[in-house]
mmCIF file of C-alpha atoms and ligand atoms in Angstrom:
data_model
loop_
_atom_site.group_PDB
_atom_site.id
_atom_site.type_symbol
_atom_site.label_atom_id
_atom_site.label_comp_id
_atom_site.label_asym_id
_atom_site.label_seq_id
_atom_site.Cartn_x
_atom_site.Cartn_y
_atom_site.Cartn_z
ATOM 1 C CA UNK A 1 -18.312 7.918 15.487
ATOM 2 C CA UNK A 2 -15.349 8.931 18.150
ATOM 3 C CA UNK A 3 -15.575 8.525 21.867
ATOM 4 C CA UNK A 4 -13.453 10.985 22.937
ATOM 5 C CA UNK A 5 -12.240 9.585 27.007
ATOM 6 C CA UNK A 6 -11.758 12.095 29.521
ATOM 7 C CA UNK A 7 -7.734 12.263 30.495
ATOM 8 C CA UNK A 8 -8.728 11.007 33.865
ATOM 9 C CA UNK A 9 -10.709 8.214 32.224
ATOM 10 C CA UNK A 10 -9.858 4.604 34.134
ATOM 11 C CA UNK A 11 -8.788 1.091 31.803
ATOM 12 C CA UNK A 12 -12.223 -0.078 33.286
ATOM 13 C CA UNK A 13 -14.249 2.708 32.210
ATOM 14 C CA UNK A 14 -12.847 2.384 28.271
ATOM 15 C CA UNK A 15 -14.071 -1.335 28.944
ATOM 16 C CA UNK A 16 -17.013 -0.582 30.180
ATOM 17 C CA UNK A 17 -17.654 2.080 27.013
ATOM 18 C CA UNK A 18 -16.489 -0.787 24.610
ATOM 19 C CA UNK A 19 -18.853 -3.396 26.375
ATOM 20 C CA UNK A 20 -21.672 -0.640 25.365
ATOM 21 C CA UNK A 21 -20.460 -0.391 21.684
ATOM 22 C CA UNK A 22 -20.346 -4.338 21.452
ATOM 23 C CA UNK A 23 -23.694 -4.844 23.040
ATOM 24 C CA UNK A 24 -25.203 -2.721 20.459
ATOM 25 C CA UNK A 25 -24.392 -4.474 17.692
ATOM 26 C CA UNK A 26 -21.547 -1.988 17.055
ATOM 27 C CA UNK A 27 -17.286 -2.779 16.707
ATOM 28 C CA UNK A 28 -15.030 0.142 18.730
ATOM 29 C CA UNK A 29 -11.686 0.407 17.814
ATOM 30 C CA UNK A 30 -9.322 1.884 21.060
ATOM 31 C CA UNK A 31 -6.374 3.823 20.151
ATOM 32 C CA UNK A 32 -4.425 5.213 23.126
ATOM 33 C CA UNK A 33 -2.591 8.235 22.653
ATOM 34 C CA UNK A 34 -0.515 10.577 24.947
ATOM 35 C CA UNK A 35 -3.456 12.603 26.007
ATOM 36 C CA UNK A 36 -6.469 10.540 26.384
ATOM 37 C CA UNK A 37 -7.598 7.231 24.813
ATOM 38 C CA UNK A 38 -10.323 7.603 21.345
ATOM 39 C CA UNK A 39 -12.556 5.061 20.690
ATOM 40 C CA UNK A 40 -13.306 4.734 17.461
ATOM 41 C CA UNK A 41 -16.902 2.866 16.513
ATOM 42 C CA UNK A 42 -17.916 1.493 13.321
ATOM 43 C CA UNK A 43 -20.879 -0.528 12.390
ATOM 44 C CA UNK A 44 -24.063 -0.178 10.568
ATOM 45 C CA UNK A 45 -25.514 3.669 10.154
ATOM 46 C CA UNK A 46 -29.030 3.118 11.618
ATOM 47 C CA UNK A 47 -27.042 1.543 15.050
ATOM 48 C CA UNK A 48 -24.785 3.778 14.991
ATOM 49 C CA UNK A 49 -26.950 6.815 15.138
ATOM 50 C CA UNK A 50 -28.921 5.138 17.805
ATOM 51 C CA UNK A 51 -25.979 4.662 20.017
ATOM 52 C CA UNK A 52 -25.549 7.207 23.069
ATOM 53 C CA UNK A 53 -21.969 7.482 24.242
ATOM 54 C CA UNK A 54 -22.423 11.124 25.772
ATOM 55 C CA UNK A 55 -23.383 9.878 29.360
ATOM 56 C CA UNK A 56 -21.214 6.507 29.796
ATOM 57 C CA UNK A 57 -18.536 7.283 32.984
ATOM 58 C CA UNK A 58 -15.475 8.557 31.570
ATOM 59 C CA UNK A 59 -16.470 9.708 28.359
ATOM 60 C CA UNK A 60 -15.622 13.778 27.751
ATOM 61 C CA UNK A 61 -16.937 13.964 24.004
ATOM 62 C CA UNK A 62 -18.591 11.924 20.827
ATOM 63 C CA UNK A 63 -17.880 12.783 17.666
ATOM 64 C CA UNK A 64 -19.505 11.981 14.463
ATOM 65 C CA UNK A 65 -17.047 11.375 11.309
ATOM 66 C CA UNK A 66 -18.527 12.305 8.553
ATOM 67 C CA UNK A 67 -16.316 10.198 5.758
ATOM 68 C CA UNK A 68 -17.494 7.151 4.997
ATOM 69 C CA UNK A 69 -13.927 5.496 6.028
ATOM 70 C CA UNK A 70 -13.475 5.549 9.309
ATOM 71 C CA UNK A 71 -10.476 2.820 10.331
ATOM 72 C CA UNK A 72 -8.550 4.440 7.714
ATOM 73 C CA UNK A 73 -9.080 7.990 9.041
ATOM 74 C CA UNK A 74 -6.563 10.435 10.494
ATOM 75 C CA UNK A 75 -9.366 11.467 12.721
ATOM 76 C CA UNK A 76 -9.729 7.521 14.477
ATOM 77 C CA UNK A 77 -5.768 6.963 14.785
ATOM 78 C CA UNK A 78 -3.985 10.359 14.985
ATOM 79 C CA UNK A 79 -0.229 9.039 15.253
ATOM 80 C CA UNK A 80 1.246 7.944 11.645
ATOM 81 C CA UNK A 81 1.059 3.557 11.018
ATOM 82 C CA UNK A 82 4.198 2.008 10.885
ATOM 83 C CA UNK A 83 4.111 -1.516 9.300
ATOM 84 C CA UNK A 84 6.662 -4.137 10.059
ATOM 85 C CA UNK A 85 6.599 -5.960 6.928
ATOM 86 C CA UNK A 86 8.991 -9.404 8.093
ATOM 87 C CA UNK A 87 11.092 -7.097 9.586
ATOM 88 C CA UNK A 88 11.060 -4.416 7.495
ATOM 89 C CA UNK A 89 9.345 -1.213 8.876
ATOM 90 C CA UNK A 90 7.518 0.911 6.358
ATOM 91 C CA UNK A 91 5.752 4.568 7.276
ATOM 92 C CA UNK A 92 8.751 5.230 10.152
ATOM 93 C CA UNK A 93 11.799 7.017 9.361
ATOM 94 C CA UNK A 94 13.004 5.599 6.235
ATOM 95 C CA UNK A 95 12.293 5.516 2.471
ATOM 96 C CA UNK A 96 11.654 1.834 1.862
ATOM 97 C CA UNK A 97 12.226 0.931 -2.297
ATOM 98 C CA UNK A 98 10.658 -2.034 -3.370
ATOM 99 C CA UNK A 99 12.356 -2.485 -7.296
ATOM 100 C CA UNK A 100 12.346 -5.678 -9.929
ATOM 101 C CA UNK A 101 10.935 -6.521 -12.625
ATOM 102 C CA UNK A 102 7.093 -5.463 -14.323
ATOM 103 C CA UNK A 103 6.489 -9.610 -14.668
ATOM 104 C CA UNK A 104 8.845 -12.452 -13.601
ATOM 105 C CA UNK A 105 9.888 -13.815 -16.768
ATOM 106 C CA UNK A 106 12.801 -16.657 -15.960
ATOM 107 C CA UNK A 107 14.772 -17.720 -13.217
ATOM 108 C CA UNK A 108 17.366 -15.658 -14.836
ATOM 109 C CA UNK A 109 15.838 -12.784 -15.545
ATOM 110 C CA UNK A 110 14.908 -12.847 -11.523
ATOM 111 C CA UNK A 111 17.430 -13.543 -9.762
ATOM 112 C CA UNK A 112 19.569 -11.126 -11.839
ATOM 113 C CA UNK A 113 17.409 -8.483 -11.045
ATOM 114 C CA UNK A 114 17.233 -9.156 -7.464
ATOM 115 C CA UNK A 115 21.292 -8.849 -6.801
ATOM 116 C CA UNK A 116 20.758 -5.389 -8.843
ATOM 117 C CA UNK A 117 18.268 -4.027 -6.787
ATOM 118 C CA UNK A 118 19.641 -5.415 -3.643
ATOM 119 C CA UNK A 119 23.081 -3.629 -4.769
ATOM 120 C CA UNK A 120 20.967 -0.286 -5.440
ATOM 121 C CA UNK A 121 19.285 -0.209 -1.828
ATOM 122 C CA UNK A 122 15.980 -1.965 -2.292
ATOM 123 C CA UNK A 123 14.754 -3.784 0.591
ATOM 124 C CA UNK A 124 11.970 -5.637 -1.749
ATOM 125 C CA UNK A 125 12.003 -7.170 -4.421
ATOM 126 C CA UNK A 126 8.932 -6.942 -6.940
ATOM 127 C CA UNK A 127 7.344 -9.121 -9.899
ATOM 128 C CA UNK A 128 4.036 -10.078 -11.314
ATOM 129 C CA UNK A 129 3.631 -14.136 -11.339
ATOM 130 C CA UNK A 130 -0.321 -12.956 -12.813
ATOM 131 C CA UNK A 131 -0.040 -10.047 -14.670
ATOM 132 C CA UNK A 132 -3.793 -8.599 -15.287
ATOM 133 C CA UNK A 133 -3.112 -7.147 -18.724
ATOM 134 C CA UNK A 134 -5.008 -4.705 -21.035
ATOM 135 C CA UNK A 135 -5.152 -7.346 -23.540
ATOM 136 C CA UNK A 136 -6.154 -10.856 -23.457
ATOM 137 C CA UNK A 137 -2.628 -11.779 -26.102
ATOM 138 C CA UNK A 138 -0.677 -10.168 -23.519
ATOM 139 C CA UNK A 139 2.053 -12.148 -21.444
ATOM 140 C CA UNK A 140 -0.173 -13.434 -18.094
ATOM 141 C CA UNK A 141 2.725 -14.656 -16.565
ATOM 142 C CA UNK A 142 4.093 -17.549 -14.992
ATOM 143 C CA UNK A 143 1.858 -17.834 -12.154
ATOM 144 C CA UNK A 144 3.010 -20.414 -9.750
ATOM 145 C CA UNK A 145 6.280 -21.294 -10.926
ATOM 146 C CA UNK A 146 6.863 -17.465 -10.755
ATOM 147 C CA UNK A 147 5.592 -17.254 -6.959
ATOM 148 C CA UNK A 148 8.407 -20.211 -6.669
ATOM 149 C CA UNK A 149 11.410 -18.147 -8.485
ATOM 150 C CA UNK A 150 10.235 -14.925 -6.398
ATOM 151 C CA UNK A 151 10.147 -16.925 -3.167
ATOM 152 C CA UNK A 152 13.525 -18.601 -4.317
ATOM 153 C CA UNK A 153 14.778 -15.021 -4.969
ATOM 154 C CA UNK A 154 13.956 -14.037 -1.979
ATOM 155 C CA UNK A 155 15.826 -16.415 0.039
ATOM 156 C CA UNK A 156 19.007 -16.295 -2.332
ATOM 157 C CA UNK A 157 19.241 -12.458 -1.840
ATOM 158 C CA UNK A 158 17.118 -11.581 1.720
ATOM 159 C CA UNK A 159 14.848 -9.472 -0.098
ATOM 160 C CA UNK A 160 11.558 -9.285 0.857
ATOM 161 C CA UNK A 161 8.791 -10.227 -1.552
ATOM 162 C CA UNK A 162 5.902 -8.481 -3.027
ATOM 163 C CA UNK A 163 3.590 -9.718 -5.583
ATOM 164 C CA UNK A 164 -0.039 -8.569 -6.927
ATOM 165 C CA UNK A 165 -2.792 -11.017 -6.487
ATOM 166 C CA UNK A 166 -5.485 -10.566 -9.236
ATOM 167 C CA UNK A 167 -8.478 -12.711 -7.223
ATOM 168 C CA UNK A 168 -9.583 -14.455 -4.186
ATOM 169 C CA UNK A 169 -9.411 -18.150 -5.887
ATOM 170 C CA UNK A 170 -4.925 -17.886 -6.042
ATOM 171 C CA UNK A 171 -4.743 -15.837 -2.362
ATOM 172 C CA UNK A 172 -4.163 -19.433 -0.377
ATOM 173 C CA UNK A 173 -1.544 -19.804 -2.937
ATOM 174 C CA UNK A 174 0.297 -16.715 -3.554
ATOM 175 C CA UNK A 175 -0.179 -16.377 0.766
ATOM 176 C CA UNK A 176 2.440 -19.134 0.843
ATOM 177 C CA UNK A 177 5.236 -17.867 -0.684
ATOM 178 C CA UNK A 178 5.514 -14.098 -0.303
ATOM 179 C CA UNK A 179 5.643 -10.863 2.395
ATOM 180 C CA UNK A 180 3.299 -8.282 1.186
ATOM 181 C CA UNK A 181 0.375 -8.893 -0.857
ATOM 182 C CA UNK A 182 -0.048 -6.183 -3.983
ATOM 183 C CA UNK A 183 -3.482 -5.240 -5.019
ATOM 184 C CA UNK A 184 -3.080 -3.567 -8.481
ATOM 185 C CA UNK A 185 -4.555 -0.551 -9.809
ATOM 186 C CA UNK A 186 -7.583 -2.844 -11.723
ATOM 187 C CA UNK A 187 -8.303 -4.679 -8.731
ATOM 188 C CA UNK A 188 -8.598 -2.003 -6.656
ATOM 189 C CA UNK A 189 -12.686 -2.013 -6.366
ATOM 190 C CA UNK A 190 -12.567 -5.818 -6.683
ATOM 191 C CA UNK A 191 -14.725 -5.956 -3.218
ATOM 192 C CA UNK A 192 -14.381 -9.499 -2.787
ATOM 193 C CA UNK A 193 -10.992 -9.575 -3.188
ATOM 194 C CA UNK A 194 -10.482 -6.781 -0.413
ATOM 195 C CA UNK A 195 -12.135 -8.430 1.682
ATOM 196 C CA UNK A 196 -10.503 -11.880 0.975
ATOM 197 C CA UNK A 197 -6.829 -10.150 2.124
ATOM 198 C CA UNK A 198 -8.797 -8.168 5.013
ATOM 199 C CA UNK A 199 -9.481 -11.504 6.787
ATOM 200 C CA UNK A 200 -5.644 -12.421 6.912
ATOM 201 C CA UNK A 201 -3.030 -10.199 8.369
ATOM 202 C CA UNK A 202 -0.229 -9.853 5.920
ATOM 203 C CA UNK A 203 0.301 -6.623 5.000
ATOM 204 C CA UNK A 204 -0.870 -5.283 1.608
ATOM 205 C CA UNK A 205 0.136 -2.736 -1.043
ATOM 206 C CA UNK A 206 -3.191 -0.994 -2.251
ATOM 207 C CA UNK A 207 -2.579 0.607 -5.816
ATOM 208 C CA UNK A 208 -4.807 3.701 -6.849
ATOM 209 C CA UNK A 209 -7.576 3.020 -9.106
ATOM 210 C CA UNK A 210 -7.138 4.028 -12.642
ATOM 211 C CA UNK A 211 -9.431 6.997 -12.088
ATOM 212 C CA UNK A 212 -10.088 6.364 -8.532
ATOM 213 C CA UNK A 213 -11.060 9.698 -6.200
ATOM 214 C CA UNK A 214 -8.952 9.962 -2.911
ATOM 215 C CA UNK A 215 -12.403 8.625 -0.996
ATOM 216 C CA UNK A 216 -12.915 5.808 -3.242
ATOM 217 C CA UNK A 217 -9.601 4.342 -2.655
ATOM 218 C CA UNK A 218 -9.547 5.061 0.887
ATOM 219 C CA UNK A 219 -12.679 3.118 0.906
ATOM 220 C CA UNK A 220 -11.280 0.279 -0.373
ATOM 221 C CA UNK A 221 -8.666 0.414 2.488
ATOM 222 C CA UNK A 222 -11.606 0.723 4.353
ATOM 223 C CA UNK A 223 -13.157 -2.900 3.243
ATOM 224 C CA UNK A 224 -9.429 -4.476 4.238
ATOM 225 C CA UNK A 225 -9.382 -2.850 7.340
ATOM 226 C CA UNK A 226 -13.316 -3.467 8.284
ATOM 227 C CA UNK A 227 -12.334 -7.050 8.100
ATOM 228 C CA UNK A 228 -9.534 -7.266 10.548
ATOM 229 C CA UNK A 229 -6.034 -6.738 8.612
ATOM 230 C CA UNK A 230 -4.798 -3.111 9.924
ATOM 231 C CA UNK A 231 -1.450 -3.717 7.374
ATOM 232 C CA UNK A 232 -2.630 -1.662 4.475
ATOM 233 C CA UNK A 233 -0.326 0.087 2.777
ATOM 234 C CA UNK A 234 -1.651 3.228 0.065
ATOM 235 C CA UNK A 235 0.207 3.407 -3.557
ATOM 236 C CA UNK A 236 -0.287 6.060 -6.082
ATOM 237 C CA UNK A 237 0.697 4.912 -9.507
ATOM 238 C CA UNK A 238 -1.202 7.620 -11.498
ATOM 239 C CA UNK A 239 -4.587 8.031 -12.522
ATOM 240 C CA UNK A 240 -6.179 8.698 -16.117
ATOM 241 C CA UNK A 241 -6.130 12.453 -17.322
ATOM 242 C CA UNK A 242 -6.495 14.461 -20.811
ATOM 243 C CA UNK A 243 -2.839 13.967 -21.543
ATOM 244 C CA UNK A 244 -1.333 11.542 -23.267
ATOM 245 C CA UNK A 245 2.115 12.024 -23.427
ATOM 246 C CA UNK A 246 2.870 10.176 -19.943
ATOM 247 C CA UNK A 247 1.399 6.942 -19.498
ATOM 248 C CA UNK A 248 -0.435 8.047 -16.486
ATOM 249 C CA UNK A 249 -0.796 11.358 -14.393
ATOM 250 C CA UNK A 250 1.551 11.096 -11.395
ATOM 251 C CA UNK A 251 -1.133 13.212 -8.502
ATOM 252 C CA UNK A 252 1.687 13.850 -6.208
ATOM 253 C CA UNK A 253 -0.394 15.824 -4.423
ATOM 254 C CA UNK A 254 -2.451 12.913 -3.397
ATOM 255 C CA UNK A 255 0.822 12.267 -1.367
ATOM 256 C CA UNK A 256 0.574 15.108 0.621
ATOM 257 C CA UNK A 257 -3.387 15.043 0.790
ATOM 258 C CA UNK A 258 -3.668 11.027 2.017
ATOM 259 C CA UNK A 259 -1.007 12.436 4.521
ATOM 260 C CA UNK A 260 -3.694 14.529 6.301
ATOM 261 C CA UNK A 261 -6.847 12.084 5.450
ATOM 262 C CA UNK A 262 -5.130 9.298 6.955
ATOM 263 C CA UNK A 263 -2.889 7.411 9.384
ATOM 264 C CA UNK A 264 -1.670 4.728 6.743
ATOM 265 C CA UNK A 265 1.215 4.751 4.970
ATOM 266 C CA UNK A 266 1.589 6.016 1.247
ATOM 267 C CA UNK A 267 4.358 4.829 -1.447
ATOM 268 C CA UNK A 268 4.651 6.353 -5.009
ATOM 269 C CA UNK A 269 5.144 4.349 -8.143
ATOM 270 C CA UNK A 270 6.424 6.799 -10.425
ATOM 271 C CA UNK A 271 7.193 4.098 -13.279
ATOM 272 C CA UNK A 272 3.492 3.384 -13.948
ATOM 273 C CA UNK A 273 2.987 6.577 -13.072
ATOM 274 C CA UNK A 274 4.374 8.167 -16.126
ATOM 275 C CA UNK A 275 5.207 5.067 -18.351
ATOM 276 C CA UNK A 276 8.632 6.466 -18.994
ATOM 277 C CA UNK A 277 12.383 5.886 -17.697
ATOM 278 C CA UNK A 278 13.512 9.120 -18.005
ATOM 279 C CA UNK A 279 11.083 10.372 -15.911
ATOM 280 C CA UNK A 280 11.393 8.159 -13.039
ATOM 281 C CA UNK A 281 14.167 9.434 -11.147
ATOM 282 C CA UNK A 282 13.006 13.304 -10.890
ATOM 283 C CA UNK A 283 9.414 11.717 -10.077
ATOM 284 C CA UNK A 284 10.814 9.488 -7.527
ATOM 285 C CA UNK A 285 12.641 12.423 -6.383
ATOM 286 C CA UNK A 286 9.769 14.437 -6.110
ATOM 287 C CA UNK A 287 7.403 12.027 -4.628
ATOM 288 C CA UNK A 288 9.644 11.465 -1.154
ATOM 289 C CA UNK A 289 9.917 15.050 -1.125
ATOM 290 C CA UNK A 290 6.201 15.555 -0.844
ATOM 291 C CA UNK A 291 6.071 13.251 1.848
ATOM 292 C CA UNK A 292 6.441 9.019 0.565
ATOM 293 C CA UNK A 293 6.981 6.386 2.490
ATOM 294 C CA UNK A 294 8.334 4.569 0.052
ATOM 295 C CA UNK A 295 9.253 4.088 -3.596
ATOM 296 C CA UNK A 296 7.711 0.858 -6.436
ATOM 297 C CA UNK A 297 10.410 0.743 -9.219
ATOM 298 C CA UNK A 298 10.281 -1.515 -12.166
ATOM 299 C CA UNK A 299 14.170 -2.489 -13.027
ATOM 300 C CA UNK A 300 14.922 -4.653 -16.007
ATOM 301 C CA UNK A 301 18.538 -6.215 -16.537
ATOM 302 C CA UNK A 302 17.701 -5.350 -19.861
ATOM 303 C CA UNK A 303 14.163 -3.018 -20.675
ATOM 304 C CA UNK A 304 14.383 -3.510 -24.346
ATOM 305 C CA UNK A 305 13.809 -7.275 -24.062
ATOM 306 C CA UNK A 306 11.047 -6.765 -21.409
ATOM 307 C CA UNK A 307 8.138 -9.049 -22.031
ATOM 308 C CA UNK A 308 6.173 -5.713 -20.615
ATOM 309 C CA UNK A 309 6.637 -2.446 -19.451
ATOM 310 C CA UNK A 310 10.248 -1.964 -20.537
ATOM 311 C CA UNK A 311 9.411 1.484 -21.883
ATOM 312 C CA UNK A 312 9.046 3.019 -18.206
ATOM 313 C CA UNK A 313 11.609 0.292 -16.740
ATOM 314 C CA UNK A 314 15.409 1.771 -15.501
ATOM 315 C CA UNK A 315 18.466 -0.745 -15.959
ATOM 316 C CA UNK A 316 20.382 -1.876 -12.655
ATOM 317 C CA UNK A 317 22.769 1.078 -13.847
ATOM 318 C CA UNK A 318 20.084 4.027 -13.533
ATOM 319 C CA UNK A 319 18.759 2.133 -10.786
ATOM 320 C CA UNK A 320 21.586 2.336 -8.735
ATOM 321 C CA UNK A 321 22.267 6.215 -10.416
ATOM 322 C CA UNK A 322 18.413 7.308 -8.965
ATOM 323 C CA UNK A 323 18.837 5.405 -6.052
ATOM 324 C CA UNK A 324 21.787 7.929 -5.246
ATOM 325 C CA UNK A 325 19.581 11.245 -6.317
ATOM 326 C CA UNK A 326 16.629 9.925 -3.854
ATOM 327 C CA UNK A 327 18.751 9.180 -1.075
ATOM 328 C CA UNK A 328 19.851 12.698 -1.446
ATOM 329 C CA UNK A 329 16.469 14.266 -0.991
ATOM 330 C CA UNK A 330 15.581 11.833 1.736
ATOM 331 C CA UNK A 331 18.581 13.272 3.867
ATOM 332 C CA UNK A 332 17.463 16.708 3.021
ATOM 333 C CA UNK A 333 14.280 16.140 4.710
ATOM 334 C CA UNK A 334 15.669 14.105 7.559
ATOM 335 C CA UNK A 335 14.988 10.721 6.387
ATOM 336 C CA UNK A 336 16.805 7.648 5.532
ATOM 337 C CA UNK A 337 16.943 6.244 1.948
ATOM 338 C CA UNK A 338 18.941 2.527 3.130
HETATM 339 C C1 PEP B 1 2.252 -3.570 -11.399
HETATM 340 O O1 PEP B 1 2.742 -2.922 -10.462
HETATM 341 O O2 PEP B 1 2.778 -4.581 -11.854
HETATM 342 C C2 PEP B 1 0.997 -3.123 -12.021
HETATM 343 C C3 PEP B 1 0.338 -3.884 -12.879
HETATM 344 O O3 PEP B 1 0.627 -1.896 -11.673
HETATM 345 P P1 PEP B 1 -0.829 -1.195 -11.662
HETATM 346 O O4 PEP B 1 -1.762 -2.151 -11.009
HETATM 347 O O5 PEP B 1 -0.586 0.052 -10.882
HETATM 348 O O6 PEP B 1 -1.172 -0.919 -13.105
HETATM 349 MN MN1 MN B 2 4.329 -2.980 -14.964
#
């Protein structure tokens, strides 16, 4: 539900409408914009449609919202979320590239990949320490001594860090050394899990289910935001279709879609999204033309040793040659690539 203030509306008349909302058993959510001030309630359906908001001073209109996410709608925060990720902003003005490596491999490896990306314009650097992979023979990765190279990475080069957390037991852990917390594309339902990273406040990169709907995924949002952490980031890295030739189906127009649905920002990874190098660039290209925050980019110093993903992974030399092409189509649509 929205409770639309009148213009005129007084500070202690939104208090005394958010007392009301609290008293019955009910959260409200204030978001003051230009015009008037929204109050946004959430809660439990059967309270909800019990509470009256159309005759408290100061109100002008109640709306009901008929998705099932509400903190995450356009419709309960009109103005577009900007998150300040250590310092880095991400949903304002400029393209923000997080790039590195599928896993962390060796200190090596890492810190090599780092200066590239750094050199190329990324503000973040990226790397699994758990990798949740399709099969159990799989490299899992190097799980706490990774954190420790990305963390050491991080400080060598001043490149932020962002990592996927596979479950609620590592969290305390992976909390301590990094900047943004990735939920991948498996994960993405893990309910627990959201709400584990919903009760702290660093910000977190939510991946696309592997055949999630727009809803379900901004439901998931949903679940971080519900439990107090408004730093939710939305990434679409391709969901299953019919074809096989790309890894994934790229649904760009999820970009533009999420754009209307909601306030939050979106990123595109376009190397999971299509499992291939070559296509990276004119995906990446594409994806901040349709609207992206941001760019994921897996970058190998050298793909064809990858311990995974190399197929769809660019070399610090098309990093830096992409990096160029995006920042082109950023201008062109008055945004900032570095
Ligand atoms: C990743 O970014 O390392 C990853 C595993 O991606 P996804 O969860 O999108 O498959
Ligand atoms: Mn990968």
């Amino acid at each position: 539900m929205i409770i639309v203030m009148n213009f005129a509306a007084t500070p202690e008349e939104v208090a005394g409408v958010v007392a009301k909302v609290t008293e019955s058993g009910l959260k409200a959510h204030v978001s003051e914009g230009k015009e008037c001030t929204i109050i946004g309630v959430i809660g439990e359906k059967s309270l909800i449609a019990r509470f009256d908001g159309e005759a408290l001073p100061g109100v002008e209109k109640v709306l009901a919202v008929t998705e099932s996410y509400k903190l995450a709608s356009r419709k309960f925060k009109v103005t577009d979320t900007i998150i300040d990720v250590s310092g880095v902003k991400i949903g304002g003005e400029n393209i923000v590239v997080m790039a590195g490596p599928c896993a962390v491999e060796s200190r090596e490896q890492l810190i090599e990949s780092a200066y590239a990306v750094k050199k190329g314009g990324a503000k973040f650097l990226r790397g699994g320490a758990y990798k949740p992979r399709t099969s159990p023979y799989a490299f899992q990765g190097l799980e706490e001594k990774g954190l420790k190279m990305l963390a050491e990475a991080g400080e060598i080069t001043g490149l932020k860090i962002v990592t996927e957390v596979v479950d609620a037991v590592s969290l305390p852990l992976v909390n301590e050394y990094v900047d943004m917390f990735q939920i991948g594309a498996r994960n993405m339902q893990n309910f627990q899990l959201l709400k584990a990273v919903g009760r702290l406040t660093k910000p977190v990169l939510l991946k696309r289910g592997l055949s999630a709907t727009l809803d379900e995924w901004l439901n998931a949002a949903e679940y971080i935001l519900s439990e107090g952490n408004q730093n939710v980031i939305m990434c679409e890295r391709g969901i299953r279709t019919f074809e096989t030739y790309t890894r994934n189906t790229l649904d760009l127009s999820a970009v533009a879609a999420l754009k209307n649905m909601t306030h939050l920002p979106v990123v595109v990874d376009p190397s999971h999204g299509t499992g291939r190098w070559k296509l990276v660039s004119p995906m990446a290209r594409a994806a901040v033309a349709a609207g992206a925050d941001g760019l994921m980019i897996e970058v190998h110093p050298n793909p064809a040793d990858a311990l995974s993903d190399g197929p769809q992974s660019l070399n610090p030399e098309n990093f830096e040659v992409m990096m160029q092409e995006v920042a082109a189509i950023a201008e062109a649509i008055g945004r900032k690539l570095k």
